[in-house]
Coordinates of C-alpha atoms and ligand atoms in Angstrom, one line a residue:
Chain A
X72 CA 4.2 66.5 -38.1
X73 CA 1.8 67.1 -41.1
X74 CA 0.0 70.0 -41.5
X75 CA -3.5 69.1 -42.6
X76 CA -3.9 69.6 -46.0
X77 CA -7.9 69.5 -45.9
X78 CA -10.0 71.5 -47.7
X79 CA -13.4 72.0 -46.7
X80 CA -15.1 69.3 -49.3
X81 CA -16.9 66.8 -47.7
X82 CA -15.4 63.7 -49.1
X83 CA -17.1 60.3 -47.1
X84 CA -20.1 60.8 -44.5
X85 CA -21.0 58.0 -42.8
X86 CA -24.2 59.2 -40.6
X87 CA -25.6 56.6 -37.8
X88 CA -23.8 53.7 -39.6
X89 CA -24.6 50.4 -38.1
X90 CA -24.8 46.7 -39.7
X91 CA -24.8 43.2 -38.6
X92 CA -23.7 40.2 -39.4
X93 CA -27.2 38.0 -38.8
X94 CA -28.1 38.9 -34.7
X95 CA -24.3 40.3 -34.4
X96 CA -24.2 44.1 -33.8
X97 CA -21.1 44.5 -35.7
X98 CA -21.9 48.3 -36.4
X99 CA -23.0 50.3 -33.6
X100 CA -24.0 54.1 -34.9
X101 CA -21.2 55.4 -36.6
X102 CA -20.4 58.3 -36.9
X103 CA -17.6 60.2 -39.7
X104 CA -16.7 62.8 -41.6
X105 CA -13.3 62.7 -43.8
X106 CA -12.9 66.2 -46.0
X107 CA -11.4 66.0 -49.0
X108 CA -7.3 65.8 -48.3
X109 CA -7.3 64.2 -44.5
X110 CA -5.6 61.4 -43.9
X111 CA -7.6 59.3 -40.8
X112 CA -5.7 56.6 -38.9
X113 CA -8.2 53.3 -37.7
X114 CA -6.8 51.2 -35.2
X115 CA -8.4 49.1 -32.4
X116 CA -8.5 45.6 -31.1
X117 CA -9.1 42.7 -33.5
X118 CA -12.7 41.7 -34.5
X119 CA -13.6 45.5 -33.6
X120 CA -15.1 46.4 -37.0
X121 CA -12.3 48.4 -38.3
X122 CA -12.1 45.8 -42.2
X123 CA -16.2 46.4 -41.5
X124 CA -17.1 50.0 -41.4
X125 CA -14.0 50.7 -44.4
X126 CA -15.6 48.0 -46.3
X127 CA -19.0 49.7 -46.3
X128 CA -18.0 52.4 -47.8
X129 CA -17.1 51.3 -51.2
X130 CA -19.9 48.7 -50.4
X131 CA -18.0 45.5 -50.3
X132 CA -20.0 45.1 -47.0
X133 CA -23.7 45.9 -47.1
X134 CA -25.2 48.4 -43.7
X135 CA -28.7 48.1 -43.1
X136 CA -29.1 51.4 -41.1
X137 CA -27.9 54.7 -41.6
X138 CA -26.1 56.9 -44.2
X139 CA -23.2 56.7 -46.5
X140 CA -22.2 59.3 -48.9
X141 CA -19.1 59.5 -50.6
X142 CA -18.0 62.8 -52.5
X143 CA -22.2 63.6 -52.5
X144 CA -23.2 60.4 -53.9
X145 CA -25.4 58.8 -51.7
X146 CA -24.9 54.7 -50.9
X147 CA -28.5 53.0 -51.6
X148 CA -29.7 50.3 -53.2
X149 CA -28.9 52.0 -57.1
X150 CA -26.6 50.4 -58.5
X151 CA -25.9 52.8 -60.3
X152 CA -24.6 54.7 -57.6
X153 CA -22.8 52.4 -56.2
X154 CA -20.9 51.8 -60.0
X155 CA -20.4 55.7 -59.2
X156 CA -18.8 55.6 -56.0
X157 CA -16.6 52.8 -56.7
X158 CA -14.9 54.4 -59.4
X159 CA -13.8 57.0 -57.0
X160 CA -13.0 54.8 -54.1
X161 CA -9.3 52.9 -54.5
X162 CA -9.0 49.7 -52.0
X163 CA -5.9 48.0 -51.0
X164 CA -6.0 44.8 -49.1
X165 CA -3.9 42.8 -46.4
X166 CA -3.6 40.3 -48.9
X167 CA -3.0 42.4 -52.1
X168 CA -5.4 40.7 -54.2
X169 CA -3.6 40.8 -57.0
X170 CA -5.2 39.3 -60.2
X171 CA -2.3 35.8 -60.4
X172 CA -3.0 35.3 -64.0
X173 CA -2.5 38.6 -65.8
X174 CA 1.0 40.7 -65.5
X175 CA 1.7 43.5 -63.4
X176 CA 0.8 46.0 -66.4
X177 CA -2.7 44.0 -67.0
X178 CA -3.6 44.4 -63.8
X179 CA -3.3 47.8 -63.3
X180 CA -5.0 48.7 -67.0
X181 CA -7.7 45.9 -66.8
X182 CA -10.0 48.2 -65.0
X183 CA -9.1 51.7 -66.6
X184 CA -9.7 50.2 -69.7
X185 CA -13.0 47.9 -68.3
X186 CA -14.5 50.6 -65.9
X187 CA -13.5 54.4 -67.4
X188 CA -13.5 52.9 -71.4
X189 CA -9.7 54.4 -71.4
X190 CA -7.6 53.7 -74.9
X191 CA -4.7 50.6 -74.2
X192 CA -2.5 53.1 -75.2
X193 CA -3.6 55.7 -72.7
X194 CA -3.6 53.4 -69.7
X195 CA -0.7 51.6 -70.5
X196 CA 1.3 54.7 -70.2
X197 CA -0.5 56.2 -67.0
X198 CA 0.3 52.9 -65.9
X199 CA 3.7 53.0 -66.2
X200 CA 4.0 56.6 -64.6
X201 CA 2.6 55.0 -61.3
X202 CA 4.7 52.2 -61.1
X203 CA 7.3 54.6 -61.6
X204 CA 6.2 56.3 -59.0
X205 CA 5.4 52.5 -56.6
X206 CA 9.0 52.3 -58.1
X207 CA 8.7 49.2 -60.1
X208 CA 8.5 49.6 -63.9
X209 CA 10.6 47.1 -64.1
X210 CA 8.8 44.7 -63.0
X211 CA 5.5 45.6 -65.3
X212 CA 5.8 42.4 -67.7
X213 CA 6.5 39.8 -64.8
X214 CA 3.3 38.3 -63.0
X215 CA 2.7 38.6 -59.3
X216 CA 3.6 35.5 -57.9
X217 CA 7.1 36.6 -58.9
X218 CA 7.3 39.3 -57.1
X219 CA 8.3 39.8 -53.0
X220 CA 5.2 40.8 -50.8
X221 CA 6.6 44.4 -50.8
X222 CA 6.8 44.8 -54.0
X223 CA 2.9 43.2 -54.5
X224 CA 2.0 45.9 -52.4
X225 CA 3.2 48.5 -54.4
X226 CA 1.3 46.9 -57.5
X227 CA -1.9 47.2 -55.7
X228 CA -1.1 50.7 -54.6
X229 CA -1.2 51.7 -57.9
X230 CA -3.5 49.5 -59.8
X231 CA -5.8 51.4 -57.6
X232 CA -4.2 54.4 -58.4
X233 CA -4.8 54.1 -62.1
X234 CA -8.6 54.3 -61.1
X235 CA -7.2 58.1 -60.4
X236 CA -9.3 57.7 -57.2
X237 CA -10.5 60.3 -55.0
X238 CA -10.1 58.6 -52.2
X239 CA -8.1 55.7 -50.9
X240 CA -9.1 53.0 -48.1
X241 CA -6.2 50.5 -47.0
X242 CA -7.7 47.7 -45.1
X243 CA -4.2 47.1 -43.0
X244 CA -1.9 47.3 -45.7
X245 CA 1.4 46.3 -44.3
X246 CA 0.3 43.5 -41.9
X247 CA 0.8 40.8 -44.1
X248 CA 4.2 41.8 -45.3
X249 CA 8.0 40.7 -43.9
X250 CA 9.2 43.5 -41.7
X251 CA 11.7 44.7 -44.1
X252 CA 9.6 45.2 -46.5
X253 CA 7.3 46.8 -44.6
X254 CA 8.8 50.4 -45.1
X255 CA 9.0 50.4 -48.7
X256 CA 5.1 50.0 -48.7
X257 CA 4.9 52.6 -45.9
X258 CA 6.9 55.2 -47.9
X259 CA 4.5 55.1 -51.3
X260 CA 1.4 55.5 -48.6
X261 CA 3.4 58.9 -47.2
X262 CA 4.0 59.8 -50.6
X263 CA 0.4 59.6 -51.6
X264 CA 0.0 61.5 -48.0
X265 CA 1.9 64.3 -48.8
X266 CA 0.4 64.7 -52.4
X267 CA -2.5 65.9 -50.4
X268 CA -5.2 62.1 -51.7
X269 CA -8.2 61.4 -48.7
X270 CA -7.3 57.9 -46.5
X271 CA -8.2 56.0 -44.5
X272 CA -6.0 53.5 -43.2
X273 CA -7.1 50.8 -40.9
X274 CA -3.3 50.0 -39.5
X275 CA -1.7 49.4 -36.2
X276 CA 2.2 51.6 -37.9
X277 CA 1.6 53.8 -35.2
X278 CA 4.9 56.1 -35.9
X279 CA 2.7 56.3 -39.6
X280 CA -0.1 56.9 -37.9
X281 CA 2.2 59.8 -36.4
X282 CA 3.6 61.4 -39.8
X283 CA 0.4 61.6 -41.5
X284 CA -2.6 60.9 -39.9
X285 CA -5.1 64.4 -39.1
X286 CA -6.5 62.1 -37.3
X287 CA -7.0 58.8 -35.6
X288 CA -9.7 56.9 -34.6
X289 CA -9.8 54.2 -32.3
X290 CA -12.2 51.2 -32.3
X291 CA -13.7 49.0 -29.9
X292 CA -16.9 47.1 -30.3
X293 CA -18.4 48.1 -33.1
X294 CA -17.8 51.9 -32.0
X295 CA -15.7 54.5 -32.2
X296 CA -14.4 54.9 -28.9
X297 CA -12.2 57.8 -29.3
X298 CA -10.7 60.1 -32.4
X299 CA -8.4 62.6 -31.6
X300 CA -5.0 64.1 -33.0
X301 CA -2.6 62.2 -33.4
X302 CA -0.3 64.0 -31.1
X303 CA -3.0 63.8 -28.3
X304 CA -4.1 60.5 -29.2
X305 CA -0.7 58.9 -28.2
X306 CA 0.3 61.5 -24.9
X307 CA -3.2 62.0 -24.1
X308 CA -5.7 59.2 -24.1
X309 CA -8.7 60.3 -23.1
X310 CA -11.0 56.5 -22.5
X311 CA -9.4 53.6 -20.2
X312 CA -9.6 51.4 -23.3
X313 CA -7.8 53.4 -25.4
X314 CA -5.0 53.4 -22.7
X315 CA -5.0 50.1 -22.1
X316 CA -4.9 48.9 -26.4
X317 CA -2.2 51.9 -26.7
X318 CA 0.4 50.2 -24.4
X319 CA -0.2 46.5 -25.8
X320 CA 0.8 48.1 -29.2
X321 CA 3.8 49.6 -27.5
X322 CA 4.7 47.6 -26.2
X323 CA 6.7 45.3 -29.5
Chain B
X255 CA 44.2 7.9 -38.3
X256 CA 45.7 8.9 -41.9
X257 CA 43.4 10.5 -44.3
X258 CA 43.5 8.3 -47.7
X259 CA 41.8 9.2 -51.1
X260 CA 39.0 6.6 -51.8
X261 CA 38.8 5.1 -55.2
X262 CA 35.4 6.4 -57.1
X263 CA 34.2 2.4 -57.8
X264 CA 31.2 1.2 -60.0
X265 CA 28.3 0.1 -58.3
X266 CA 27.6 -3.6 -57.9
X267 CA 26.7 -5.6 -61.0
X268 CA 23.7 -6.4 -59.2
X269 CA 22.3 -2.5 -59.0
X270 CA 23.0 -2.0 -62.5
X271 CA 21.2 -3.2 -65.8
X272 CA 18.9 -5.8 -66.7
X273 CA 19.6 -7.6 -64.1
X274 CA 20.1 -5.3 -61.4
X275 CA 16.3 -3.7 -62.5
X276 CA 14.6 -7.0 -62.5
X277 CA 16.4 -7.5 -58.6
X278 CA 14.8 -3.9 -57.8
X279 CA 11.6 -3.8 -59.3
X280 CA 10.7 -7.8 -59.8
X281 CA 12.2 -10.2 -57.5
X282 CA 13.2 -7.9 -54.3
X283 CA 11.7 -11.0 -51.4
X284 CA 10.3 -14.0 -52.0
X285 CA 6.4 -12.6 -52.0
X286 CA 7.0 -10.8 -54.8
X287 CA 9.2 -12.9 -56.7
X288 CA 5.9 -15.4 -57.0
X289 CA 3.8 -13.0 -58.0
X290 CA 5.3 -11.8 -60.6
X291 CA 5.9 -14.8 -62.0
X292 CA 2.4 -15.6 -61.6
X293 CA 1.4 -12.3 -63.0
X294 CA 3.6 -12.9 -66.0
X295 CA 2.3 -16.8 -66.0
X296 CA -0.9 -15.2 -66.8
X297 CA 0.1 -12.0 -69.2
X298 CA 2.3 -14.3 -70.9
X299 CA -1.0 -17.0 -71.6
X300 CA -2.8 -14.7 -72.2
X301 CA -1.0 -11.7 -74.6
X302 CA 0.3 -14.3 -76.5
X303 CA -2.9 -16.2 -78.2
X304 CA -3.8 -12.4 -78.3
X305 CA -1.2 -10.7 -80.4
X306 CA -1.2 -14.2 -82.1
X307 CA -5.1 -13.7 -83.1
X308 CA -4.9 -10.2 -83.7
X309 CA -2.0 -10.2 -85.6
X310 CA -0.3 -13.1 -86.9
X311 CA -3.2 -15.5 -87.4
X312 CA -4.8 -12.5 -88.6
X313 CA -6.3 -11.8 -92.7
X314 CA -6.1 -8.2 -93.9
X315 CA -6.8 -8.3 -97.7
X316 CA -10.1 -9.9 -100.0
X317 CA -13.7 -8.9 -100.1
X318 CA -15.4 -11.8 -98.6
X319 CA -15.5 -14.3 -96.0
X320 CA -14.2 -16.5 -98.2
X321 CA -10.6 -14.3 -97.4
X322 CA -10.4 -15.8 -93.9
X323 CA -8.8 -19.1 -93.7
X324 CA -6.2 -18.8 -91.4
X325 CA -8.2 -19.0 -88.4
X326 CA -7.6 -15.8 -86.5
X327 CA -8.8 -12.3 -86.7
X328 CA -11.3 -11.6 -90.3
X329 CA -10.0 -7.4 -90.5
X330 CA -11.4 -7.7 -94.0
X331 CA -14.7 -7.5 -92.8
X332 CA -13.5 -4.7 -91.0
X333 CA -11.9 -3.3 -93.9
X334 CA -15.2 -4.2 -96.4
X335 CA -17.5 -2.3 -94.1
X336 CA -14.5 0.7 -93.0
X337 CA -17.5 2.7 -94.9
X338 CA -20.0 2.6 -92.6
X339 CA -17.9 2.1 -90.0
X340 CA -16.6 5.7 -90.7
X341 CA -20.1 6.9 -92.5
X342 CA -23.0 5.1 -92.2
X343 CA -25.8 5.4 -94.6
X344 CA -24.6 9.0 -95.7
X345 CA -24.6 8.6 -99.8
X346 CA -20.6 7.2 -101.2
X347 CA -20.7 9.8 -104.1
X348 CA -21.1 13.1 -100.4
X349 CA -18.4 11.6 -99.1
X350 CA -15.7 14.2 -99.6
X351 CA -18.6 16.4 -97.2
X352 CA -17.5 14.7 -94.1
X353 CA -14.3 14.4 -94.5
X354 CA -13.8 17.6 -95.3
X355 CA -15.3 18.7 -92.2
X356 CA -13.2 16.1 -90.4
X357 CA -10.6 17.5 -91.6
X358 CA -10.4 21.2 -91.1
X359 CA -12.0 19.8 -87.0
X360 CA -8.5 18.1 -87.1
X361 CA -6.6 20.8 -88.8
X362 CA -8.0 23.8 -86.7
X363 CA -7.4 21.6 -83.4
X364 CA -3.9 20.3 -83.6
X365 CA -3.3 24.1 -84.4
X366 CA -4.9 24.8 -81.2
X367 CA -3.0 22.0 -79.6
X368 CA 0.3 23.0 -80.7
X369 CA 2.9 25.0 -78.7
X370 CA 4.3 27.5 -80.8
X371 CA 1.4 28.1 -83.3
X372 CA 0.0 32.0 -84.0
X373 CA -3.3 32.9 -83.9
X374 CA -4.7 31.0 -81.6
X375 CA -7.8 33.0 -79.8
X376 CA -8.7 33.9 -83.6
X377 CA -8.6 30.1 -84.3
X378 CA -10.6 28.8 -81.4
X379 CA -13.0 32.0 -82.4
X380 CA -13.9 30.8 -86.0
X381 CA -13.9 26.9 -84.5
X382 CA -15.9 27.3 -81.8
X383 CA -18.2 29.9 -83.9
X384 CA -17.6 30.0 -87.7
X385 CA -17.0 26.3 -88.0
X386 CA -20.5 25.3 -86.3
X387 CA -22.4 26.8 -89.1
X388 CA -20.0 25.5 -91.9
X389 CA -20.4 22.2 -90.8
X390 CA -23.7 22.0 -90.4
X391 CA -23.8 23.0 -94.5
X392 CA -21.6 21.0 -95.1
X393 CA -22.9 17.9 -93.5
X394 CA -26.6 18.8 -94.0
X395 CA -26.5 20.8 -97.5
X396 CA -29.8 21.8 -99.3
X397 CA -27.6 24.6 -99.8
X398 CA -25.0 26.5 -101.7
X399 CA -25.9 23.6 -104.7
X400 CA -25.1 21.2 -102.1
X401 CA -28.0 18.2 -102.1
X402 CA -29.6 17.4 -98.8
X403 CA -28.7 14.1 -96.8
X404 CA -31.2 13.5 -94.1
X405 CA -29.4 12.9 -90.9
X406 CA -31.2 9.7 -90.7
X407 CA -28.9 8.9 -93.1
X408 CA -26.0 10.3 -91.6
X409 CA -24.4 7.5 -88.9
X410 CA -20.9 5.5 -88.0
X411 CA -18.0 7.0 -86.7
X412 CA -19.5 10.4 -88.0
X413 CA -22.1 10.2 -86.2
X414 CA -20.1 10.0 -82.7
X415 CA -18.8 12.6 -83.9
X416 CA -21.1 14.6 -84.4
X417 CA -23.0 14.1 -80.8
X418 CA -19.8 14.6 -79.2
X419 CA -18.4 17.7 -80.3
X420 CA -21.9 19.5 -80.0
X421 CA -22.7 18.2 -76.8
X422 CA -19.3 19.4 -75.9
X423 CA -19.3 22.8 -77.4
X424 CA -23.3 23.5 -76.6
X425 CA -23.0 22.0 -72.8
X426 CA -19.9 24.0 -71.8
X427 CA -21.0 27.5 -71.3
X428 CA -24.7 26.2 -70.8
X429 CA -23.0 25.0 -67.9
X430 CA -21.3 27.9 -67.4
X431 CA -24.6 29.6 -67.3
X432 CA -26.1 27.5 -65.1
X433 CA -22.6 27.1 -62.3
X434 CA -22.8 31.0 -62.2
X435 CA -27.2 30.7 -61.7
X436 CA -26.2 28.7 -59.0
X437 CA -23.9 30.9 -57.2
X438 CA -26.6 33.9 -57.9
X439 CA -27.7 36.5 -54.6
X440 CA -31.2 36.1 -56.8
X441 CA -33.1 33.8 -55.4
X442 CA -35.2 32.7 -58.4
X443 CA -32.2 32.1 -60.7
X444 CA -30.5 30.3 -58.0
X445 CA -33.6 28.2 -57.7
X446 CA -34.0 27.3 -61.1
X447 CA -30.5 26.9 -61.5
X448 CA -30.6 24.4 -58.6
X449 CA -33.6 22.3 -59.7
X450 CA -32.5 22.2 -63.4
X451 CA -29.2 21.1 -62.3
X452 CA -30.3 18.4 -59.8
X453 CA -33.1 16.5 -62.3
X454 CA -31.0 16.4 -64.6
X455 CA -28.6 15.1 -62.3
X456 CA -30.6 12.3 -61.1
X457 CA -30.9 11.0 -64.0
X458 CA -29.3 8.0 -66.2
X459 CA -29.0 9.3 -70.2
X460 CA -30.4 6.5 -71.0
X461 CA -34.0 7.9 -69.9
X462 CA -33.3 11.8 -71.4
X463 CA -32.7 9.7 -74.8
X464 CA -36.3 8.3 -74.7
X465 CA -38.0 10.6 -73.7
X466 CA -36.6 12.7 -76.2
X467 CA -37.4 10.1 -78.8
X468 CA -40.9 9.5 -77.3
X469 CA -42.2 11.4 -75.7
X470 CA -41.2 14.6 -76.5
X471 CA -43.2 14.0 -80.1
X472 CA -45.9 14.3 -77.8
X473 CA -46.3 17.5 -76.9
X474 CA -45.7 18.4 -80.3
X475 CA -48.6 19.2 -83.0
X476 CA -49.7 16.1 -85.0
X477 CA -47.7 16.4 -88.3
X478 CA -45.3 18.5 -86.8
X479 CA -42.2 16.3 -87.0
X480 CA -38.4 17.2 -85.1
X481 CA -35.7 15.9 -86.1
X482 CA -34.8 13.4 -84.2
X483 CA -31.0 13.9 -84.4
X484 CA -31.6 17.5 -83.0
X485 CA -33.9 16.0 -80.4
X486 CA -30.7 13.8 -79.5
X487 CA -28.4 16.5 -79.7
X488 CA -30.5 18.7 -76.9
X489 CA -31.4 16.2 -74.6
X490 CA -27.5 15.5 -74.0
X491 CA -26.2 18.6 -73.8
X492 CA -28.8 19.3 -71.3
X493 CA -28.6 16.4 -69.4
X494 CA -24.5 17.1 -69.9
X495 CA -24.2 21.2 -68.8
X496 CA -25.6 19.5 -65.7
X497 CA -22.6 17.5 -64.8
X498 CA -20.6 20.5 -66.3
X499 CA -22.4 23.2 -64.1
X500 CA -21.0 21.5 -61.3
X501 CA -17.4 20.8 -62.2
X502 CA -17.6 24.5 -63.0
X503 CA -19.2 25.2 -59.2
X504 CA -15.9 23.5 -58.1
X505 CA -13.8 25.5 -59.9
X506 CA -16.0 28.5 -59.0
X507 CA -15.4 27.7 -55.2
X508 CA -11.5 27.2 -55.4
X509 CA -11.2 31.0 -56.2
X510 CA -10.4 33.1 -53.2
X511 CA -12.9 35.3 -52.1
X512 CA -10.8 38.4 -52.1
X513 CA -10.3 38.0 -55.7
X514 CA -13.9 39.3 -56.0
X515 CA -13.6 41.8 -53.7
X516 CA -10.8 43.1 -56.0
X517 CA -13.0 42.8 -59.0
X518 CA -15.6 44.2 -57.3
X519 CA -13.3 47.7 -55.4
X520 CA -12.4 48.3 -59.0
X521 CA -15.8 49.1 -60.3
X522 CA -15.9 45.6 -63.0
X523 CA -19.4 44.9 -63.8
X524 CA -20.7 41.5 -62.7
X525 CA -19.9 39.9 -66.3
X526 CA -16.8 41.8 -66.5
X527 CA -15.4 40.7 -62.8
X528 CA -16.8 36.7 -64.2
X529 CA -15.3 36.8 -67.8
X530 CA -12.0 38.9 -67.2
X531 CA -11.0 37.6 -63.0
X532 CA -12.7 35.0 -62.0
X533 CA -13.4 33.0 -64.8
X534 CA -9.7 32.7 -66.7
X535 CA -8.8 31.5 -63.3
X536 CA -11.1 29.1 -62.3
X537 CA -11.1 27.0 -66.0
X538 CA -7.4 26.5 -65.6
X539 CA -8.3 24.6 -62.6
X540 CA -11.6 22.7 -64.4
X541 CA -9.6 21.1 -66.8
X542 CA -9.2 17.9 -64.9
X543 CA -12.8 17.8 -64.4
X544 CA -13.7 19.2 -67.8
X545 CA -12.0 16.7 -69.9
X546 CA -12.9 13.8 -67.5
X547 CA -16.7 14.8 -68.3
X548 CA -16.3 15.3 -72.1
X549 CA -15.1 11.8 -72.3
X550 CA -17.9 10.2 -70.5
X551 CA -20.1 12.1 -72.8
X552 CA -17.8 11.1 -75.8
X553 CA -18.8 7.1 -74.7
X554 CA -21.8 8.1 -72.8
X555 CA -22.8 8.9 -77.2
X556 CA -22.8 5.4 -78.2
X557 CA -26.3 4.7 -76.4
X558 CA -28.6 7.0 -78.9
X559 CA -27.9 3.5 -80.8
X560 CA -31.4 2.6 -78.5
X561 CA -33.3 5.5 -80.4
X562 CA -32.2 4.3 -83.7
X563 CA -29.4 6.4 -84.3
X564 CA -26.5 4.6 -86.2
X565 CA -23.2 6.0 -84.2
X566 CA -20.3 3.6 -84.4
X567 CA -21.1 0.9 -81.8
X568 CA -25.0 0.4 -83.4
X569 CA -23.5 0.4 -86.9
X570 CA -20.9 -2.1 -85.5
X571 CA -24.0 -4.2 -84.0
X572 CA -25.7 -3.9 -87.9
X573 CA -22.9 -5.4 -89.1
X574 CA -22.4 -8.1 -87.1
X575 CA -26.6 -9.4 -88.6
X576 CA -25.3 -9.5 -91.8
X577 CA -25.5 -13.0 -92.5
X578 CA -22.6 -13.0 -95.0
X579 CA -20.3 -11.7 -92.2
X580 CA -22.0 -13.6 -89.4
X581 CA -19.6 -14.5 -86.4
X582 CA -17.6 -11.9 -86.6
X583 CA -18.9 -10.1 -84.5
X584 CA -15.6 -9.8 -81.6
X585 CA -13.9 -8.1 -84.9
X586 CA -16.0 -5.6 -84.9
X587 CA -16.3 -4.4 -81.3
X588 CA -12.4 -4.3 -80.6
X589 CA -12.9 -2.3 -83.8
X590 CA -15.2 0.0 -82.1
X591 CA -13.4 0.0 -78.7
X592 CA -10.4 0.6 -80.5
X593 CA -11.9 3.9 -82.1
X594 CA -13.1 5.5 -78.6
X595 CA -9.9 4.5 -77.3
X596 CA -8.3 6.2 -79.6
X597 CA -10.2 9.7 -78.8
X598 CA -10.4 9.2 -75.1
X599 CA -6.7 8.5 -74.8
X600 CA -5.6 11.0 -76.8
X601 CA -8.1 13.3 -74.5
X602 CA -6.8 12.1 -71.2
X603 CA -3.4 13.1 -72.4
X604 CA -4.1 16.9 -74.1
X605 CA -5.7 17.2 -70.0
X606 CA -2.6 16.1 -68.3
X607 CA -0.3 18.2 -70.9
X608 CA -2.3 21.5 -70.4
X609 CA -2.1 21.3 -66.9
X610 CA 1.4 20.7 -66.3
X611 CA 1.9 23.8 -69.4
X612 CA -0.5 26.1 -67.0
X613 CA 1.2 25.4 -64.0
X614 CA 5.0 26.4 -65.2
X615 CA 3.8 29.4 -66.6
X616 CA 2.5 32.0 -64.2
X617 CA 4.2 31.5 -60.7
X618 CA 2.5 31.2 -57.6
X619 CA -1.3 32.9 -57.0
X620 CA -1.0 35.5 -54.8
Ligands
ATP159 N1 -18.6 37.8 -43.3 C1 -19.4 37.9 -41.7 N2 -19.6 36.8 -41.2 C2 -20.2 37.5 -39.4 N3 -19.2 38.1 -38.6 C3 -18.8 38.6 -39.3 C4 -18.2 38.2 -40.7 N4 -17.4 39.4 -41.2 C5 -16.6 39.8 -39.9 N5 -17.4 39.5 -38.9 C6 -17.4 39.4 -37.5 O1 -17.9 40.9 -37.5 C7 -16.5 41.4 -36.5 C8 -15.4 42.3 -37.1 O2 -14.8 42.3 -37.6 P1 -13.8 42.9 -39.2 O3 -13.1 41.7 -40.1 O4 -14.3 44.2 -39.4 O5 -12.8 42.8 -37.6 P2 -11.2 44.1 -37.8 O6 -11.6 44.9 -36.4 O7 -11.0 44.5 -39.1 O8 -10.5 42.9 -37.2 P3 -9.1 42.6 -37.4 O9 -7.9 43.3 -37.1 O10 -9.1 41.5 -37.5 O11 -8.7 43.0 -38.9 C9 -15.8 40.4 -36.2 O12 -16.2 39.9 -34.7 C10 -16.5 38.9 -37.2 O13 -16.1 38.0 -36.7
MG160 MG1 -9.9 43.8 -40.7

């Protein structure tokens, strides 16, 4: 069990967040505060709105009601704010979403060069350092299609880290991976957690949740149903739906 | 049973060699054999006289129709008119200008097409940005000590190439913008693009050309003339860009949503996302469609003859009217067809090659 690295600084705030897809009320009054250095694990059944919620944080999805504030910047119609927030928020997707026409290194330096206007030399040096941290510096000149799923996901993590984000969002980063590759990705995420990164992870890897999470959040039907620190969450779930969900995923 | 080493035997004679091939491909069964014989009969009875007419009984040298005595094709006619076929009415003393423009164009294209040449990016940029200016001054003149050659004198294959190259080069970026506009979230941009595309795709090129040559001048004040070639070029480009836009839209739709999201999440702006991430991947998928449109455009340029521009086909028709050479129109049509075929066929082969090269180069899509 990790002791919390959370500071007092508020990193992500969701206040009365509501979202609709047409008539369908997909997020209902979500309230969540994430402090700098905190690690949040989000779980819940399929279709409960987990992806939608974290995708609202960097405005991949638009919300209709409520406030989102990232590192003090309110997320509103202002393009400037959206751009500023996206610079501070890294995101890792279930299907990696690497750019297949660019090499691993080019994938990593693209955003620093074009968004942060960093000189190419410096961007490449920093990218190589990060590729070393995710343990694939030797693949830098390959194309994503030539790597295994686990390697691709580690590149995707390095690519996000190259922007030097304050918050990392993970949307089921291991659920598209073969079992033998899950560990190599989780190891990288655990290391990142120990270094003090603020993280919001949608994942059903309960081992990971127990190791790094400060809080586990359970969502169902577009709401946060239960929120607790991992030990309590797993051993003493309050809500009936949480108990059902846990019994289902822990059977495996 | 005792195991015995079996000898390696050659295949039976009916499987190998010419006979084997014939058996397998042309005479495997009674129906196929009959089909082969019937088709073969017609092929031979058509091909033999054609080849005889084109190559064997034909006349190649001379300077009047009196040289054509053998009863076959009279290529003397084409040879005598070759300058017109290539340059139209462009003054003979200035032909070198067209030649230089053509050589630079073909040279840079070959440079880009060959697999191992360096600095392709630079050459491509020069070709797209600097070359049009250079070519314009070379062909039109009126600057740098070059005499002016009015566009109504341009003609023949060189005019066909001008129409095709300008149409191709200008319609691609315009088509990309239209396709992006059609995908846009902004309702006004979107509807303008949709209306534009659907209007141009709904009319035949021939009407566009008529409108460009007959109607457009009505909207301009008296006395203000607007070059006829330029009008045709604008018409062709707008027409073509609508088709190009649809090809490009198809390519854009094939790019997975995750690519857009990853680019957004990294903080790339709209144009950065499109230029760096989406377009390079989409263009690769669009090559066959783009080349098909190019080929269609190349052939469609011959329609300009109805508005009085003398492309290579119009030159051929004009030559057929020449009383001195009357009766040799087959030769001129055949020659024009061969010219068109050479260009279109090379484009199509090159696109096939490109597709293959790009498919093996980068591994699988993630
Ligand atoms: N673009 C969309 N349009 C309409 N409905 C959508 C859209 N995207 C998601 N939904 C719906 O919103 C609900 C929540 O989706 P979301 O992807 O957030 O669920 P999730 O909790 O991430 O599920 P999973 O575990 O399957 O990823 C689902 O019922 C889904 O069908
Ligand atoms: Mg999801």
